[in-house]
Structures are given as structure tokens and as C-alpha cells.
GROMACS .gro file of C-alpha atoms in nm:
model
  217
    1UNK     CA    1  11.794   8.703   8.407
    2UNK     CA    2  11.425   8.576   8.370
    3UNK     CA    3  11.390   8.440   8.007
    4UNK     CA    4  11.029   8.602   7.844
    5UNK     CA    5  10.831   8.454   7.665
    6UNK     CA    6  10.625   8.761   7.543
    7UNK     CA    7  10.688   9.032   7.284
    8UNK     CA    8  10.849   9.353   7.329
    9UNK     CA    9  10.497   9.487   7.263
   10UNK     CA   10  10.339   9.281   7.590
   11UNK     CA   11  10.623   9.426   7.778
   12UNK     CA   12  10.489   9.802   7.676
   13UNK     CA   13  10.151   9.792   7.817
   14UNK     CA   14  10.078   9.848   8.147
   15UNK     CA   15  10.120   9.652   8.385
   16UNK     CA   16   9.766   9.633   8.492
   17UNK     CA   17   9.664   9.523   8.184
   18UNK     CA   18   9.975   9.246   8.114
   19UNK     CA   19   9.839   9.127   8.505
   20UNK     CA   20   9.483   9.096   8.330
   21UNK     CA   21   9.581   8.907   8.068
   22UNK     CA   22   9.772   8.651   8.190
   23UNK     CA   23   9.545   8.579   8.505
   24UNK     CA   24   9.256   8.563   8.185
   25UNK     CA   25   9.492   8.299   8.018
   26UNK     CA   26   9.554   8.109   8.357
   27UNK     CA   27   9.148   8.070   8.428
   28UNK     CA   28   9.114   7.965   8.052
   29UNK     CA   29   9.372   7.738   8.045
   30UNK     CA   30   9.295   7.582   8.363
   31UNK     CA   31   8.942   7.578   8.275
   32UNK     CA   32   8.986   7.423   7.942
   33UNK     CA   33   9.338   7.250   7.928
   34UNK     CA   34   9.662   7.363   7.715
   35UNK     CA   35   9.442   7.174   7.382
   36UNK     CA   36   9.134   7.280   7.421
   37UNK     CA   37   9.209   7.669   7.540
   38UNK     CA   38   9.167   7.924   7.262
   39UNK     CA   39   9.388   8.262   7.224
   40UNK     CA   40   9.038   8.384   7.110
   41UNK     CA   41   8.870   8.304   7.478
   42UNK     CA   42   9.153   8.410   7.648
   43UNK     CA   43   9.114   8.783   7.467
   44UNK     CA   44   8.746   8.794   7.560
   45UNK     CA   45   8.810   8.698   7.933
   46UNK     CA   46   9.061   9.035   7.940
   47UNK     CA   47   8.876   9.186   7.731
   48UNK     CA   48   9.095   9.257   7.424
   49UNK     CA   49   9.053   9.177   7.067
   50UNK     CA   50   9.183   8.865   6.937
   51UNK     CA   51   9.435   8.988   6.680
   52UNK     CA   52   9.640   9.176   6.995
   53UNK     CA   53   9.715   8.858   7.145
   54UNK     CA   54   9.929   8.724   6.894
   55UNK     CA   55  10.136   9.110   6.900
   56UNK     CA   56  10.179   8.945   7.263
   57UNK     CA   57  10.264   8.618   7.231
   58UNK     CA   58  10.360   8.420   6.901
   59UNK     CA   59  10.205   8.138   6.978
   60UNK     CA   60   9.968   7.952   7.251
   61UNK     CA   61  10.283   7.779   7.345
   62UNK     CA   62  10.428   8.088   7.442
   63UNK     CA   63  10.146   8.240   7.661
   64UNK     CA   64  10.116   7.911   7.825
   65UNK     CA   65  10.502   7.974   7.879
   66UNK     CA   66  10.425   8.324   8.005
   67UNK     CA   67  10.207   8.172   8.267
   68UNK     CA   68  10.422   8.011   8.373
   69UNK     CA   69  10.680   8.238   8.419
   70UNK     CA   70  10.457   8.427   8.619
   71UNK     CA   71  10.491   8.185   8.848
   72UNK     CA   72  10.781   8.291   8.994
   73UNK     CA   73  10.686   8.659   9.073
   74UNK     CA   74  10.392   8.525   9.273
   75UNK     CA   75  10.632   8.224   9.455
   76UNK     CA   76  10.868   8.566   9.552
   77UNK     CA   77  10.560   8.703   9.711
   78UNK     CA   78  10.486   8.355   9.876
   79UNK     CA   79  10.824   8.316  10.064
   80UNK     CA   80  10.848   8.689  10.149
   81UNK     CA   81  10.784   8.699  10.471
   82UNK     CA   82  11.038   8.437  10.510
   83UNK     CA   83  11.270   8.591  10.375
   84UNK     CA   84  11.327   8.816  10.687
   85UNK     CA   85  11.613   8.682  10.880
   86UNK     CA   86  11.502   8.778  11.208
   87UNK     CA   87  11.177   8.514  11.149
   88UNK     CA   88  11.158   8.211  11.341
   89UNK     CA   89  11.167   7.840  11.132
   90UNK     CA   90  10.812   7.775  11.282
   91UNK     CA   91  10.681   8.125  11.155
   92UNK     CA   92  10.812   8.132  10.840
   93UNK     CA   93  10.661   7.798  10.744
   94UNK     CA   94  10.311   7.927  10.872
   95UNK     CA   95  10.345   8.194  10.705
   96UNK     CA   96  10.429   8.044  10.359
   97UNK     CA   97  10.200   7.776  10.423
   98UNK     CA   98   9.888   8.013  10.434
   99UNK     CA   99  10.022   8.254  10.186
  100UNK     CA  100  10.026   7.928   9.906
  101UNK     CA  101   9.701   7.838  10.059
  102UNK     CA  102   9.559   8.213   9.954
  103UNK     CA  103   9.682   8.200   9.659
  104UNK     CA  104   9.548   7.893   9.512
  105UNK     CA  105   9.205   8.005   9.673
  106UNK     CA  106   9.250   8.339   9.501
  107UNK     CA  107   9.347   8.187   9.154
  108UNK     CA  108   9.204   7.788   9.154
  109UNK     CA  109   9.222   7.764   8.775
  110UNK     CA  110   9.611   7.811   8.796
  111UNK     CA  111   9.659   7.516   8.987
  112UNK     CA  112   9.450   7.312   8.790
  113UNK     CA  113   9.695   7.388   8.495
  114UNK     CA  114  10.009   7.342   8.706
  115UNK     CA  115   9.796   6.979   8.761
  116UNK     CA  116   9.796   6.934   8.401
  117UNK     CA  117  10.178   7.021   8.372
  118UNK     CA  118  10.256   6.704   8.448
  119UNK     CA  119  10.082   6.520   8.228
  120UNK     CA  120  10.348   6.319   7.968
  121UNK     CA  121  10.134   6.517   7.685
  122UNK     CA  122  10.293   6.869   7.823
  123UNK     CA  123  10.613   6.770   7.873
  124UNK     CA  124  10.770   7.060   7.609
  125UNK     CA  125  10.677   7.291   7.882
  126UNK     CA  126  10.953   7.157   8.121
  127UNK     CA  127  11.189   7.426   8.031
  128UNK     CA  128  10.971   7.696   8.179
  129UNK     CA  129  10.876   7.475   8.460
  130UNK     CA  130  11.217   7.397   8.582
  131UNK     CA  131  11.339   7.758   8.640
  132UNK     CA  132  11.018   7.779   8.867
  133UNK     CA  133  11.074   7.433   9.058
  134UNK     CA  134  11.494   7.502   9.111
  135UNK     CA  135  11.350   7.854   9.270
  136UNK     CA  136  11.121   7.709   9.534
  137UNK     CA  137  11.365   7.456   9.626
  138UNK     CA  138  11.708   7.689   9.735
  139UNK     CA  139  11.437   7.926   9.866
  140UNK     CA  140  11.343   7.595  10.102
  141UNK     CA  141  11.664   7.489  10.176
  142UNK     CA  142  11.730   7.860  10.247
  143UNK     CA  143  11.459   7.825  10.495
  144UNK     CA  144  11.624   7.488  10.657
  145UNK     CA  145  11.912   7.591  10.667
  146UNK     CA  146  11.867   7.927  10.879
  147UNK     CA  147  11.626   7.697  11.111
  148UNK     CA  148  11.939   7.478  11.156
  149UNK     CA  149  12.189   7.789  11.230
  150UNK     CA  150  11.949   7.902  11.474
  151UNK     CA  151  11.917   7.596  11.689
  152UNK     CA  152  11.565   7.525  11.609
  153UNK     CA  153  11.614   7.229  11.327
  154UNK     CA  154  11.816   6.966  11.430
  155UNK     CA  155  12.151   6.985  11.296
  156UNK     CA  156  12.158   6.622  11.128
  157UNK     CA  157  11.862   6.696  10.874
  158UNK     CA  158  11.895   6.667  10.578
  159UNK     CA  159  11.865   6.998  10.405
  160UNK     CA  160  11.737   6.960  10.090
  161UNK     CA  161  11.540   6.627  10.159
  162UNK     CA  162  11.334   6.871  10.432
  163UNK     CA  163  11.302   7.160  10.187
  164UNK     CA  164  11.111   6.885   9.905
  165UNK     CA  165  10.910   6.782  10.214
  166UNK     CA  166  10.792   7.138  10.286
  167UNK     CA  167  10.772   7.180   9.869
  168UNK     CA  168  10.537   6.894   9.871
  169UNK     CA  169  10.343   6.988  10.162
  170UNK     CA  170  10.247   7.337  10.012
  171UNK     CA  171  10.193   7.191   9.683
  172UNK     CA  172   9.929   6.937   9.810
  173UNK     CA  173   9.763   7.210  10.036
  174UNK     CA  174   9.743   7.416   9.661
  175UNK     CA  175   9.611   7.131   9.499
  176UNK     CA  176   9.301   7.112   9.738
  177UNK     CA  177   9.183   7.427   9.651
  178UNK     CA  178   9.185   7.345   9.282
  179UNK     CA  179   9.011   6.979   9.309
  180UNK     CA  180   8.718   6.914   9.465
  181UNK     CA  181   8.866   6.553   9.506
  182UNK     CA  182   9.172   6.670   9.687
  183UNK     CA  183   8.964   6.871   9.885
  184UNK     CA  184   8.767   6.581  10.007
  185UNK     CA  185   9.106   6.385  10.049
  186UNK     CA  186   9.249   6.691  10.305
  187UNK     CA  187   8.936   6.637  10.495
  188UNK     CA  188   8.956   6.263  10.560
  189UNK     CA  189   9.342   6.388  10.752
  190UNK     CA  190   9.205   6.689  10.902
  191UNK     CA  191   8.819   6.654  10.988
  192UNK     CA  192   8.534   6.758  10.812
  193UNK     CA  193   8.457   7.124  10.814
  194UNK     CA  194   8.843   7.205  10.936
  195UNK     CA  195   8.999   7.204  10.592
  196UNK     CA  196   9.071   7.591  10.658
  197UNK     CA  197   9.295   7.535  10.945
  198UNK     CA  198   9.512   7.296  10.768
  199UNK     CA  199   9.773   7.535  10.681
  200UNK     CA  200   9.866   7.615  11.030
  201UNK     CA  201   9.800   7.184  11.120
  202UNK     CA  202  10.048   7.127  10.856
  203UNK     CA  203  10.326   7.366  10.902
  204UNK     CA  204  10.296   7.278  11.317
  205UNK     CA  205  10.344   6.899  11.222
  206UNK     CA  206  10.619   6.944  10.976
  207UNK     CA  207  10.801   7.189  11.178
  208UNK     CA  208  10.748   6.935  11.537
  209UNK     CA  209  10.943   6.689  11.301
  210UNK     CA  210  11.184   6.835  11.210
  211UNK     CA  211  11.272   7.049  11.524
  212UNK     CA  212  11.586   6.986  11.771
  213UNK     CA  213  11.505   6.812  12.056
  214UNK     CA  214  11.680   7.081  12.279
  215UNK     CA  215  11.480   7.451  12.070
  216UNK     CA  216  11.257   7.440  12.390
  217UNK     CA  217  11.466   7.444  12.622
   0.00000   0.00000   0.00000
């Protein structure tokens, strides 16, 4: 079971507004960093008062936590469609791939704070960063290892070394859309102008290296 990090009273309200507020908190916090974010700006980018967002969370700490942990409904969503046995290794890494790429288009502040995660300073957030990380990789491996049962990954890979080499790959295609420096950095490897394609680029190249040598025949 998920551990929360809000009250009972955030888990009352509907769930249109609890989706409001926490995408507020992401674009403050990603805006502003974990020190310099205010509860007070977060309630005035959902547009509730101030003294309701400590009946919701106890403490910055926690929100940042619940941020977090929202993380992990919206990585579910990612890996959906690849989820569905009856998709193909190639397809399912395409289609993560460009769903992680929408995402971080859609919501460039949250990656910014996941950036800032990191950092040695936010290091008492690593037990609500962990659950999240453990996730994406058996979802991965999951993905491996059906490519392997079905002929299309060689059988000698490494499992869990590929699925941190397709982690890392989506991460860095997330990370452009959050840094204009990263950005620039995806364009020296894929052209000027052809950043938008580099989902697809990516998931062909990591999937050509890691297919068997006898899936096209």
C-alpha cells in the first residue's frame, strides 16, 4: 500500500481539486526550489486560501512528499500501454518513450524539481523517492524480460542493466523539456530543429541494441 503523505482531510476533496493542488505545488516548487517555495504561493496558484493547506499537509515537507508520490500514478499511466502483453518490445518502448516525453512537456516545472531531488541538500526526501525509482525499474525489467521471452531481445542481456539503460534514456529525454540547456544538449545528438522526433530516434536505437540478431528473420 502507497504510504500518504496528506491528511485525511486532502483525501476528502475531490479529486479535481487534490489534482489542482498538487500540479499548483509542482509548478511552484519547480519554479522556486523546495527553500524558496511558499505554502502561501502554492494556495494562490490553486486558488485556495492559505490556512487550508496546512488541513492538507502538515508541513512543506510533506506536500513536497505528496508530489512526489504523485509520481507514481502518472509513471502507471506512462508504462500503460506497455503493459499489454500482446505489444511488441520495439512498440512498447516508443510508446513509453513519447508518453514521458508528453508529460514533461505538459508539466516542465515537475521535472525541474525531480532535477533538484538530487541535490545533497534534499536528500531527506529519498524515502519518497525510492518507492518511485524501485517502480520504474521492475516495470523495465518487466519490459526486458517479455522482449526476451518473445525472441526479440537477445537472450544474454542483461535484464536489469537494459531496464536502467531505458530508465536513463527516458529520464534524459524528460530533462530536456525542463532545461533549456538540456534542450540545446539533445540537439547537438539529434540536429537542430529535430528535437521532437527524438523519442522515436531514441527508443529505435536502444531497441536496435539490444535486439536478437535472428527477431528479423
Amino acid at each position: 500500500m502507497a504510504i500518504r503523505y496528506h491528511t485525511a482531510t486532502f483525501e476528502n476533496i475531490p479529486p479535481e481539486k487534490r489534482e489542482r493542488i498538487l500540479r499548483a505545488a509542482s509548478r511552484v516548487l519547480g519554479r522556486d526550489g523546495i527553500g524558496g517555495a511558499r505554502m502561501a504561493d502554492v494556495a494562490s496558484e490553486a486558488g485556495v486560501s492559505h490556512g487550508s493547506m496546512f488541513s492538507y499537509f502538515p508541513t512543506k515537507d510533506d506536500m513536497v512528499r505528496a508530489v512526489i508520490a504523485r509520481g507514481m500514478d502518472i509513471q502507471a499511466v506512462r508504462f500503460a500501454a506497455s503493459d499489454d502483453e500482446g505489444a511488441c518490445f520495439a512498440d512498447a518502448v516508443r510508446a513509453v518513450f513519447r508518453s514521458a516525453w508528453d508529460e514533461a512537456s505538459a508539466e516542465p516545472e515537475l521535472i525541474s524539481l525531480w532535477l533538484s531531488l538530487s541535490l545533497a541538500e534534499n536528500a531527506r526526501f529519498a524515502d519518497a523517492i525510492l518507492p518511485l525509482e524501485s517502480d520504474s525499474t521492475e516495470r523495465w525489467r518487466r519490459v526486458v524480460a517479455r522482449g526476451k521471452a518473445s525472441g526479440e531481445i537477445d537472450g544474454g542481456v542483461d535484464e536489469r542493466a537494459a531496464a536502467y539503460l531505458l530508465d536513463a534514456l527516458a529520464a534524459q529525454l524528460m530533462k530536456s523539456r525542463a532545461s533549456g540547456l538540456e534542450r540545446a544538449k539533445l540537439e547537438l545528438f539529434v540536429g537542430s530543429g529535430l528535437a521532437e522526433s527524438a523519442p522515436d530516434r531514441m527508443a529505435d536505437a536502444v531497441v536496435a541494441m539490444l535486439s536478437s540478431s535472428d527477431s528479423s528473420n
